[in-house]
Amino acid sequence: MENLVLYRKYRPQVFAEVAGQDHIIQTLCNSIKSGRVSHAYLFSGPRGCGKTTTARIMAKALNCQDRKVGNCEPCGKCSSCLEITNGNSLDLIEIDAASHRGIDDIRELRDGIKYVPSKSKYKVFIIDECHQLSKDAANALLKTLEEPPAHAIFILATTELHKMLPTILSRCQRFDFRKLKIDELVHRLKGLAEKENVKIDKAALELVAINAGGSVRDAESLLGQVLVFSGIKGGKETIKAGDIRDLLGIVEIKFIGDFIDLLTAKKAAEAIAFLNGITDKGFDLQEFNKSALNYLRHGLIMSLAGLSDSESAGLLLASGLTNEEFARLKQQASELKIERLRKIIELFLGAQEKIRYSPIPQLPLELAIIEACDAV
Ligand SMILES: Nc1ncnc2c1ncn2[C@@H]1O[C@H](COP(=O)(O)OP(=O)(O)OP(=O)(O)O)[C@@H](O)[C@H]1O
Ligand SMILES: [Mg+2]
Ligand SMILES: [Zn+2]
């Protein structure tokens, strides 16, 4: 496999390829169609969900020489589009504020702004990680945003909206990108796997998606690792969930669920035997404990009173559990009751650090189990 960096290879080149941000894409598309573009946009949201990608497509669409009337998509073939795709357009200036955060960098930008675009309608400035600009630089940028020349369009991107100057925010049209849902990620990954001619089943894709925590980039980079793995195995067999678990060293949620059942029933001896079984299977105990803690934490939050349906749905999404696993956790949490749940979390939290230093790695967890089964 020549190019394993999937997220570079398959970076969306038109709006229609951007997954999950429908609302944003539609609004941007409409403004391009109608020619009512703003001079400053702010794209905020978590890592790897499409901010830079969308900013580049936007630049392409605005400057495309061959865009059809009533269409917002760039043609992808004219010289302007090609230059942007290849990263050598003179009318698209990308600044990484994480490494160019000083006043001089912004001054340079302000001086450059005066000049009209070399060949296109607009000069587009994408400022990534904009929250990292120094105070002086941010103020200089603000000045520019107050009176931008007609040919300049700014697209600021940030992962940390709260660190942005409110005065800058108020100058921008704001778009909040969101993490992708599991099924949206699965859909995207499925398409990439097909393009790469790799067979991978749905449960395996789900597991990749769950472990990406909503980031498309992370999902694609995990999928890349999976493809390397499948290549090593000859690339003919269908990749299954078990393969992904082995590869990522993930403890199956079902194991965690079974383990918590034993604690709930106060079956200390069985829980310890179970733990030793996990160790024999070669799982890392700290990872196991971390997964268990994460699981219990969601149980704890879930059992806090007065969770609305939409909050519950949000929790389900954040937990990365399937509907069935989520229902099981709910049942366990209601059986354990909040007090005992809290106690158990504290016990296992205390064991986490000790695992590393203990002469017998499972001992701290065994002690925690005994106490957890004693508790209240
Ligand atoms: N919404 C999306 N739809 C399709 N692919 C996406 C999407 N978001 C991210 N990707 C994939 O992830 C890669 C990185 O995306 P991008 O650079 O746009 O993320 P970002 O939001 O700017 O993240 P960061 O905050 O880390 O800069 C892209 O090349 C693309 O392959
Ligand atoms: Mg980016
Ligand atoms: Zn074009």
CSV table of C-alpha atoms and ligand atoms in Angstrom, one decimal:
chain,number,residue,atom,x,y,z
A,1,MET,CA,0.0,0.0,0.0
A,2,GLU,CA,1.7,3.1,-1.2
A,3,ASN,CA,0.0,5.8,0.7
A,4,LEU,CA,-1.1,4.9,4.2
A,5,VAL,CA,-2.0,8.3,5.4
A,6,LEU,CA,-5.7,8.0,4.6
A,7,TYR,CA,-6.7,11.3,6.0
A,8,ARG,CA,-4.4,13.1,3.6
A,9,LYS,CA,-5.3,10.9,0.6
A,10,TYR,CA,-9.0,11.3,1.1
A,11,ARG,CA,-9.3,14.9,2.4
A,12,PRO,CA,-12.6,16.1,1.0
A,13,GLN,CA,-12.2,18.3,-2.1
A,14,VAL,CA,-15.8,19.5,-2.4
A,15,PHE,CA,-18.5,20.4,0.1
A,16,ALA,CA,-20.5,17.3,-0.7
A,17,GLU,CA,-17.7,15.1,0.7
A,18,VAL,CA,-17.6,16.7,4.1
A,19,ALA,CA,-19.3,14.4,6.5
A,20,GLY,CA,-21.5,15.3,9.4
A,21,GLN,CA,-21.5,19.1,9.3
A,22,ASP,CA,-24.6,19.4,7.1
A,23,HIS,CA,-26.0,22.5,8.7
A,24,ILE,CA,-22.7,24.4,8.2
A,25,ILE,CA,-22.1,23.2,4.7
A,26,GLN,CA,-25.6,24.2,3.6
A,27,THR,CA,-25.3,27.7,5.0
A,28,LEU,CA,-21.9,28.2,3.4
A,29,CYS,CA,-23.2,26.8,0.1
A,30,ASN,CA,-26.1,29.1,0.1
A,31,SER,CA,-24.0,32.1,0.8
A,32,ILE,CA,-21.7,31.3,-2.1
A,33,LYS,CA,-24.6,30.7,-4.5
A,34,SER,CA,-26.2,34.0,-3.6
A,35,GLY,CA,-22.8,35.8,-3.6
A,36,ARG,CA,-23.5,37.1,-0.1
A,37,VAL,CA,-20.2,36.2,1.5
A,38,SER,CA,-19.0,37.6,4.8
A,39,HIS,CA,-15.4,38.9,5.2
A,40,ALA,CA,-14.7,37.0,8.3
A,41,TYR,CA,-15.7,33.5,9.3
A,42,LEU,CA,-14.9,31.6,12.5
A,43,PHE,CA,-14.8,27.8,12.4
A,44,SER,CA,-14.7,26.4,15.9
A,45,GLY,CA,-14.8,22.8,17.1
A,46,PRO,CA,-12.9,19.8,18.2
A,47,ARG,CA,-9.8,18.4,16.5
A,48,GLY,CA,-10.1,16.6,13.2
A,49,CYS,CA,-13.7,17.3,12.4
A,50,GLY,CA,-13.3,19.3,9.2
A,51,LYS,CA,-12.5,23.0,10.0
A,52,THR,CA,-9.4,23.4,7.8
A,53,THR,CA,-10.8,21.1,5.1
A,54,THR,CA,-14.0,23.2,4.9
A,55,ALA,CA,-12.0,26.4,4.9
A,56,ARG,CA,-10.0,25.2,1.9
A,57,ILE,CA,-13.0,24.1,0.0
A,58,MET,CA,-14.6,27.5,0.7
A,59,ALA,CA,-11.5,29.2,-0.7
A,60,LYS,CA,-11.7,27.0,-3.7
A,61,ALA,CA,-15.3,27.7,-4.4
A,62,LEU,CA,-14.9,31.4,-4.0
A,63,ASN,CA,-12.1,31.6,-6.5
A,64,CYS,CA,-13.1,28.9,-8.9
A,65,GLN,CA,-13.0,30.2,-12.5
A,66,ASP,CA,-15.4,27.7,-13.7
A,67,ARG,CA,-18.1,27.5,-11.0
A,68,LYS,CA,-21.6,27.1,-12.5
A,69,VAL,CA,-24.3,29.6,-11.7
A,70,GLY,CA,-26.5,28.4,-8.9
A,71,ASN,CA,-23.8,25.9,-7.8
A,72,CYS,CA,-21.6,26.2,-4.8
A,73,GLU,CA,-19.1,23.4,-5.6
A,74,PRO,CA,-15.7,24.3,-7.0
A,75,CYS,CA,-15.0,22.6,-10.3
A,76,GLY,CA,-11.7,21.1,-9.1
A,77,LYS,CA,-10.2,21.5,-12.6
A,78,CYS,CA,-9.5,25.1,-13.3
A,79,SER,CA,-6.1,26.5,-12.6
A,80,SER,CA,-7.2,28.2,-9.4
A,81,CYS,CA,-8.8,25.0,-8.0
A,82,LEU,CA,-5.7,23.0,-8.9
A,83,GLU,CA,-3.4,25.5,-7.3
A,84,ILE,CA,-5.3,25.3,-4.1
A,85,THR,CA,-5.5,21.5,-4.2
A,86,ASN,CA,-1.7,21.4,-4.7
A,87,GLY,CA,-1.1,24.0,-2.0
A,88,ASN,CA,0.6,26.6,-4.2
A,89,SER,CA,-2.1,29.2,-4.7
A,90,LEU,CA,-0.9,32.8,-4.2
A,91,ASP,CA,-4.4,33.8,-3.2
A,92,LEU,CA,-4.9,31.4,-0.4
A,93,ILE,CA,-2.7,32.2,2.5
A,94,GLU,CA,-2.6,29.8,5.4
A,95,ILE,CA,-1.2,30.8,8.7
A,96,ASP,CA,-0.6,28.5,11.6
A,97,ALA,CA,-1.1,30.7,14.6
A,98,ALA,CA,0.4,28.0,16.8
A,99,SER,CA,3.9,28.6,15.3
A,100,HIS,CA,3.3,32.2,14.0
A,101,ARG,CA,1.7,33.8,17.0
A,102,GLY,CA,3.6,37.1,17.2
A,103,ILE,CA,2.7,40.6,16.2
A,104,ASP,CA,5.2,40.6,13.4
A,105,ASP,CA,3.5,37.7,11.7
A,106,ILE,CA,0.2,39.6,11.8
A,107,ARG,CA,1.8,42.8,10.6
A,108,GLU,CA,3.2,41.0,7.7
A,109,LEU,CA,-0.2,39.7,6.9
A,110,ARG,CA,-1.7,43.2,7.2
A,111,ASP,CA,0.9,44.6,4.8
A,112,GLY,CA,0.2,41.8,2.4
A,113,ILE,CA,-3.5,42.4,2.5
A,114,LYS,CA,-3.3,45.6,0.6
A,115,TYR,CA,-2.3,43.9,-2.6
A,116,VAL,CA,-5.1,42.7,-4.8
A,117,PRO,CA,-5.3,39.0,-5.5
A,118,SER,CA,-2.9,37.7,-8.1
A,119,LYS,CA,-5.5,36.3,-10.4
A,120,SER,CA,-8.6,35.5,-8.4
A,121,LYS,CA,-11.6,37.4,-7.1
A,122,TYR,CA,-10.6,37.0,-3.4
A,123,LYS,CA,-7.5,36.7,-1.3
A,124,VAL,CA,-8.4,34.2,1.4
A,125,PHE,CA,-6.6,34.0,4.7
A,126,ILE,CA,-7.0,30.9,6.8
A,127,ILE,CA,-5.7,31.4,10.3
A,128,ASP,CA,-5.5,28.1,12.1
A,129,GLU,CA,-5.4,27.7,15.8
A,130,CYS,CA,-6.3,31.3,16.0
A,131,HIS,CA,-6.7,31.3,19.8
A,132,GLN,CA,-2.9,31.0,20.0
A,133,LEU,CA,-2.1,34.4,18.7
A,134,SER,CA,-0.4,36.7,21.2
A,135,LYS,CA,-2.5,39.5,22.7
A,136,ASP,CA,-0.8,42.1,20.4
A,137,ALA,CA,-1.2,40.0,17.4
A,138,ALA,CA,-4.9,39.4,18.2
A,139,ASN,CA,-5.4,43.1,18.5
A,140,ALA,CA,-3.7,43.7,15.2
A,141,LEU,CA,-5.9,41.1,13.6
A,142,LEU,CA,-8.9,42.8,15.1
A,143,LYS,CA,-7.9,46.1,13.4
A,144,THR,CA,-7.7,44.3,10.1
A,145,LEU,CA,-11.1,42.7,10.6
A,146,GLU,CA,-12.6,46.1,11.4
A,147,GLU,CA,-11.8,47.4,7.9
A,148,PRO,CA,-11.0,44.5,5.6
A,149,PRO,CA,-10.4,45.4,1.9
A,150,ALA,CA,-13.2,44.2,-0.3
A,151,HIS,CA,-11.1,41.4,-1.8
A,152,ALA,CA,-10.0,39.9,1.6
A,153,ILE,CA,-11.8,37.0,3.3
A,154,PHE,CA,-10.7,35.6,6.6
A,155,ILE,CA,-11.4,32.2,7.9
A,156,LEU,CA,-10.3,31.8,11.4
A,157,ALA,CA,-10.2,28.3,12.9
A,158,THR,CA,-9.9,27.3,16.5
A,159,THR,CA,-10.3,24.3,18.8
A,160,GLU,CA,-10.6,26.6,21.8
A,161,LEU,CA,-13.3,29.1,21.3
A,162,HIS,CA,-13.2,30.4,24.9
A,163,LYS,CA,-9.7,31.7,24.4
A,164,MET,CA,-10.7,34.0,21.6
A,165,LEU,CA,-11.1,37.7,22.1
A,166,PRO,CA,-14.8,38.5,22.3
A,167,THR,CA,-14.1,41.5,20.0
A,168,ILE,CA,-12.8,39.2,17.3
A,169,LEU,CA,-15.8,36.8,17.8
A,170,SER,CA,-18.2,39.6,17.3
A,171,ARG,CA,-16.6,40.4,13.9
A,172,CYS,CA,-17.0,36.9,12.6
A,173,GLN,CA,-19.8,34.8,11.3
A,174,ARG,CA,-19.5,31.8,13.5
A,175,PHE,CA,-19.8,28.1,12.7
A,176,ASP,CA,-19.5,25.5,15.4
A,177,PHE,CA,-18.2,22.2,14.0
A,178,ARG,CA,-19.1,19.1,16.0
A,179,LYS,CA,-17.7,15.7,16.6
A,180,LEU,CA,-19.1,13.1,14.4
A,181,LYS,CA,-21.6,10.4,15.6
A,182,ILE,CA,-20.6,6.8,15.5
A,183,ASP,CA,-22.8,6.0,12.5
A,184,GLU,CA,-21.6,9.0,10.6
A,185,LEU,CA,-18.0,7.8,11.1
A,186,VAL,CA,-18.8,4.3,10.2
A,187,HIS,CA,-20.4,5.5,7.0
A,188,ARG,CA,-17.3,7.4,6.1
A,189,LEU,CA,-14.9,4.6,7.1
A,190,LYS,CA,-16.9,2.1,5.1
A,191,GLY,CA,-16.5,4.3,2.0
A,192,LEU,CA,-12.7,4.6,2.5
A,193,ALA,CA,-12.3,0.8,3.1
A,194,GLU,CA,-14.2,0.2,-0.2
A,195,LYS,CA,-11.9,2.6,-2.1
A,196,GLU,CA,-8.9,0.8,-0.6
A,197,ASN,CA,-10.4,-2.6,-1.5
A,198,VAL,CA,-10.3,-3.9,2.0
A,199,LYS,CA,-13.0,-6.1,3.5
A,200,ILE,CA,-14.0,-5.1,7.0
A,201,ASP,CA,-17.2,-5.9,8.8
A,202,LYS,CA,-19.6,-3.5,10.4
A,203,ALA,CA,-18.7,-4.4,14.0
A,204,ALA,CA,-15.1,-3.8,13.3
A,205,LEU,CA,-15.8,-0.4,11.7
A,206,GLU,CA,-17.9,0.5,14.8
A,207,LEU,CA,-15.1,-0.3,17.1
A,208,VAL,CA,-12.7,1.9,15.1
A,209,ALA,CA,-15.3,4.7,15.2
A,210,ILE,CA,-15.9,4.4,18.9
A,211,ASN,CA,-12.2,4.6,19.6
A,212,ALA,CA,-11.8,7.7,17.5
A,213,GLY,CA,-13.8,9.8,20.0
A,214,GLY,CA,-15.7,11.7,17.3
A,215,SER,CA,-12.7,12.8,15.3
A,216,VAL,CA,-12.6,11.9,11.6
A,217,ARG,CA,-8.9,12.3,11.4
A,218,ASP,CA,-8.3,9.9,14.3
A,219,ALA,CA,-10.8,7.5,12.9
A,220,GLU,CA,-9.1,7.5,9.5
A,221,SER,CA,-5.7,7.2,11.1
A,222,LEU,CA,-6.8,4.2,13.1
A,223,LEU,CA,-8.3,2.7,9.9
A,224,GLY,CA,-4.9,3.2,8.3
A,225,GLN,CA,-3.3,1.1,11.0
A,226,VAL,CA,-5.9,-1.6,10.5
A,227,LEU,CA,-5.1,-1.6,6.8
A,228,VAL,CA,-1.4,-2.1,7.4
A,229,PHE,CA,-2.4,-5.0,9.7
A,230,SER,CA,-4.6,-6.5,7.1
A,231,GLY,CA,-1.9,-6.1,4.5
A,232,ILE,CA,0.4,-8.1,6.7
A,233,LYS,CA,-2.2,-10.9,6.9
A,234,GLY,CA,-2.4,-11.0,3.1
A,235,GLY,CA,-5.3,-8.6,2.7
A,236,LYS,CA,-7.8,-11.3,1.7
A,237,GLU,CA,-9.7,-12.1,4.9
A,238,THR,CA,-12.4,-9.9,6.2
A,239,ILE,CA,-11.3,-7.8,9.2
A,240,LYS,CA,-13.4,-8.5,12.2
A,241,ALA,CA,-14.0,-6.7,15.5
A,242,GLY,CA,-11.7,-9.2,17.3
A,243,ASP,CA,-8.8,-8.2,15.0
A,244,ILE,CA,-9.4,-4.5,15.9
A,245,ARG,CA,-9.4,-5.3,19.6
A,246,ASP,CA,-6.2,-7.2,19.3
A,247,LEU,CA,-4.6,-4.5,17.3
A,248,LEU,CA,-5.7,-1.6,19.6
A,249,GLY,CA,-5.4,-3.6,22.8
A,250,ILE,CA,-9.0,-2.8,23.7
A,251,VAL,CA,-10.7,-4.7,26.4
A,252,GLU,CA,-14.1,-5.8,25.3
A,253,ILE,CA,-16.8,-3.8,26.9
A,254,LYS,CA,-18.7,-7.1,27.5
A,255,PHE,CA,-15.8,-8.2,29.8
A,256,ILE,CA,-16.1,-5.0,31.8
A,257,GLY,CA,-19.9,-5.5,32.0
A,258,ASP,CA,-19.4,-9.1,33.2
A,259,PHE,CA,-16.9,-7.9,35.8
A,260,ILE,CA,-19.2,-5.2,37.1
A,261,ASP,CA,-22.0,-7.8,37.4
A,262,LEU,CA,-19.8,-9.8,39.8
A,263,LEU,CA,-19.0,-6.7,41.9
A,264,THR,CA,-22.7,-5.8,42.0
A,265,ALA,CA,-23.5,-9.3,43.3
A,266,LYS,CA,-20.6,-9.0,45.7
A,267,LYS,CA,-19.0,-12.2,44.4
A,268,ALA,CA,-15.4,-11.3,45.4
A,269,ALA,CA,-13.8,-14.7,44.7
A,270,GLU,CA,-15.3,-14.9,41.2
A,271,ALA,CA,-14.4,-11.3,40.4
A,272,ILE,CA,-10.8,-12.1,41.4
A,273,ALA,CA,-10.7,-15.2,39.3
A,274,PHE,CA,-12.2,-13.2,36.4
A,275,LEU,CA,-9.4,-10.6,36.8
A,276,ASN,CA,-6.8,-13.3,36.6
A,277,GLY,CA,-8.4,-14.7,33.5
A,278,ILE,CA,-8.1,-11.2,31.9
A,279,THR,CA,-4.4,-11.1,32.9
A,280,ASP,CA,-3.8,-14.5,31.4
A,281,LYS,CA,-5.3,-13.4,28.2
A,282,GLY,CA,-2.5,-10.9,28.0
A,283,PHE,CA,-4.5,-7.7,28.7
A,284,ASP,CA,-2.8,-4.8,30.3
A,285,LEU,CA,-4.3,-4.4,33.8
A,286,GLN,CA,-4.0,-0.6,33.8
A,287,GLU,CA,-5.9,-0.5,30.5
A,288,PHE,CA,-8.5,-2.8,31.9
A,289,ASN,CA,-8.9,-0.7,35.0
A,290,LYS,CA,-9.0,2.4,32.9
A,291,SER,CA,-11.8,1.0,30.8
A,292,ALA,CA,-13.7,-0.2,33.9
A,293,LEU,CA,-13.3,3.3,35.5
A,294,ASN,CA,-14.6,4.9,32.3
A,295,TYR,CA,-17.5,2.5,32.3
A,296,LEU,CA,-18.4,3.2,35.9
A,297,ARG,CA,-18.0,6.9,35.5
A,298,HIS,CA,-20.7,6.9,32.9
A,299,GLY,CA,-22.8,4.8,35.2
A,300,LEU,CA,-22.4,7.4,37.9
A,301,ILE,CA,-23.3,10.3,35.7
A,302,MET,CA,-26.3,8.4,34.4
A,303,SER,CA,-27.6,7.8,37.8
A,304,LEU,CA,-27.6,11.4,38.8
A,305,ALA,CA,-31.2,12.5,39.1
A,306,GLY,CA,-33.1,14.4,36.5
A,307,LEU,CA,-31.3,13.4,33.3
A,308,SER,CA,-33.5,14.5,30.4
A,309,ASP,CA,-33.9,12.3,27.3
A,310,SER,CA,-31.6,14.5,25.2
A,311,GLU,CA,-28.9,14.5,28.0
A,312,SER,CA,-29.2,10.8,28.2
A,313,ALA,CA,-28.7,10.5,24.4
A,314,GLY,CA,-25.7,12.8,24.7
A,315,LEU,CA,-24.2,10.6,27.4
A,316,LEU,CA,-24.8,7.5,25.2
A,317,LEU,CA,-22.8,9.2,22.5
A,318,ALA,CA,-20.0,10.2,24.7
A,319,SER,CA,-19.7,6.8,26.4
A,320,GLY,CA,-19.0,5.1,23.1
A,321,LEU,CA,-21.3,2.2,24.2
A,322,THR,CA,-23.8,0.5,21.9
A,323,ASN,CA,-27.5,0.8,22.8
A,324,GLU,CA,-27.4,-2.7,24.4
A,325,GLU,CA,-24.3,-2.0,26.4
A,326,PHE,CA,-25.7,1.3,27.5
A,327,ALA,CA,-29.0,-0.4,28.7
A,328,ARG,CA,-26.9,-2.9,30.6
A,329,LEU,CA,-24.9,-0.2,32.3
A,330,LYS,CA,-28.1,1.6,33.2
A,331,GLN,CA,-29.4,-1.5,34.9
A,332,GLN,CA,-26.2,-2.1,36.8
A,333,ALA,CA,-26.0,1.6,37.9
A,334,SER,CA,-29.6,1.4,39.3
A,335,GLU,CA,-28.8,-1.8,41.2
A,336,LEU,CA,-25.5,-0.5,42.6
A,337,LYS,CA,-27.0,2.9,43.7
A,338,ILE,CA,-25.1,6.0,43.7
A,339,GLU,CA,-23.3,5.7,47.0
A,340,ARG,CA,-21.8,2.3,46.3
A,341,LEU,CA,-21.0,3.2,42.8
A,342,ARG,CA,-19.0,6.2,44.0
A,343,LYS,CA,-17.2,4.1,46.5
A,344,ILE,CA,-16.2,1.5,43.9
A,345,ILE,CA,-14.9,4.2,41.6
A,346,GLU,CA,-12.8,5.6,44.4
A,347,LEU,CA,-11.4,2.1,45.1
A,348,PHE,CA,-10.4,1.4,41.6
A,349,LEU,CA,-9.1,4.9,41.0
A,350,GLY,CA,-6.8,4.4,44.0
A,351,ALA,CA,-5.6,1.1,42.5
A,352,GLN,CA,-4.7,2.5,39.1
A,353,GLU,CA,-1.4,4.1,40.1
A,354,LYS,CA,-0.5,1.2,42.5
A,355,ILE,CA,-0.6,-1.4,39.7
A,356,ARG,CA,2.6,-0.1,38.2
A,357,TYR,CA,4.6,-0.3,41.4
A,358,SER,CA,3.1,-3.4,42.9
A,359,PRO,CA,5.4,-6.5,42.9
A,360,ILE,CA,2.3,-8.5,41.8
A,361,PRO,CA,0.4,-6.3,39.3
A,362,GLN,CA,-3.1,-7.6,40.0
A,363,LEU,CA,-2.8,-7.3,43.8
A,364,PRO,CA,-4.0,-3.7,44.1
A,365,LEU,CA,-7.0,-4.6,42.0
A,366,GLU,CA,-7.7,-7.7,44.1
A,367,LEU,CA,-7.7,-5.6,47.2
A,368,ALA,CA,-10.0,-3.1,45.6
A,369,ILE,CA,-12.4,-6.0,44.6
A,370,ILE,CA,-12.5,-7.3,48.1
A,371,GLU,CA,-13.3,-3.9,49.5
A,372,ALA,CA,-15.8,-3.2,46.7
A,373,CYS,CA,-17.7,-6.4,47.6
A,374,ASP,CA,-17.6,-5.4,51.2
A,375,ALA,CA,-18.7,-1.9,50.6
A,376,VAL,CA,-21.9,-0.6,52.2
B,1,LIG,N1,-16.2,16.3,8.5
B,1,LIG,C1,-15.3,15.6,7.8
B,1,LIG,N2,-15.7,14.9,6.7
B,1,LIG,C2,-14.8,14.1,6.0
B,1,LIG,N3,-13.5,14.0,6.4
B,1,LIG,C3,-13.1,14.7,7.4
B,1,LIG,C4,-14.0,15.6,8.2
B,1,LIG,N4,-13.3,16.1,9.2
B,1,LIG,C5,-12.0,15.7,9.1
B,1,LIG,N5,-11.9,14.9,8.0
B,1,LIG,C6,-10.7,14.1,7.7
B,1,LIG,O1,-9.7,14.4,8.7
B,1,LIG,C7,-8.6,15.2,8.1
B,1,LIG,C8,-8.3,16.4,9.0
B,1,LIG,O2,-9.4,17.3,8.9
B,1,LIG,P1,-9.2,18.8,9.2
B,1,LIG,O3,-7.8,19.2,8.9
B,1,LIG,O4,-10.2,19.5,8.4
B,1,LIG,O5,-9.5,18.9,10.7
B,1,LIG,P2,-9.6,20.2,11.6
B,1,LIG,O6,-11.0,20.3,12.1
B,1,LIG,O7,-9.0,21.4,10.9
B,1,LIG,O8,-8.7,19.7,12.8
B,1,LIG,P3,-7.6,20.5,13.7
B,1,LIG,O9,-8.4,21.3,14.7
B,1,LIG,O10,-6.8,19.4,14.3
B,1,LIG,O11,-6.8,21.4,12.8
B,1,LIG,C9,-9.0,15.5,6.7
B,1,LIG,O12,-8.0,15.4,5.8
B,1,LIG,C10,-10.1,14.5,6.4
B,1,LIG,O13,-9.6,13.4,5.8
B,2,MG,MG,-7.2,22.4,11.2
B,3,ZN,ZN,-12.4,25.6,-10.4
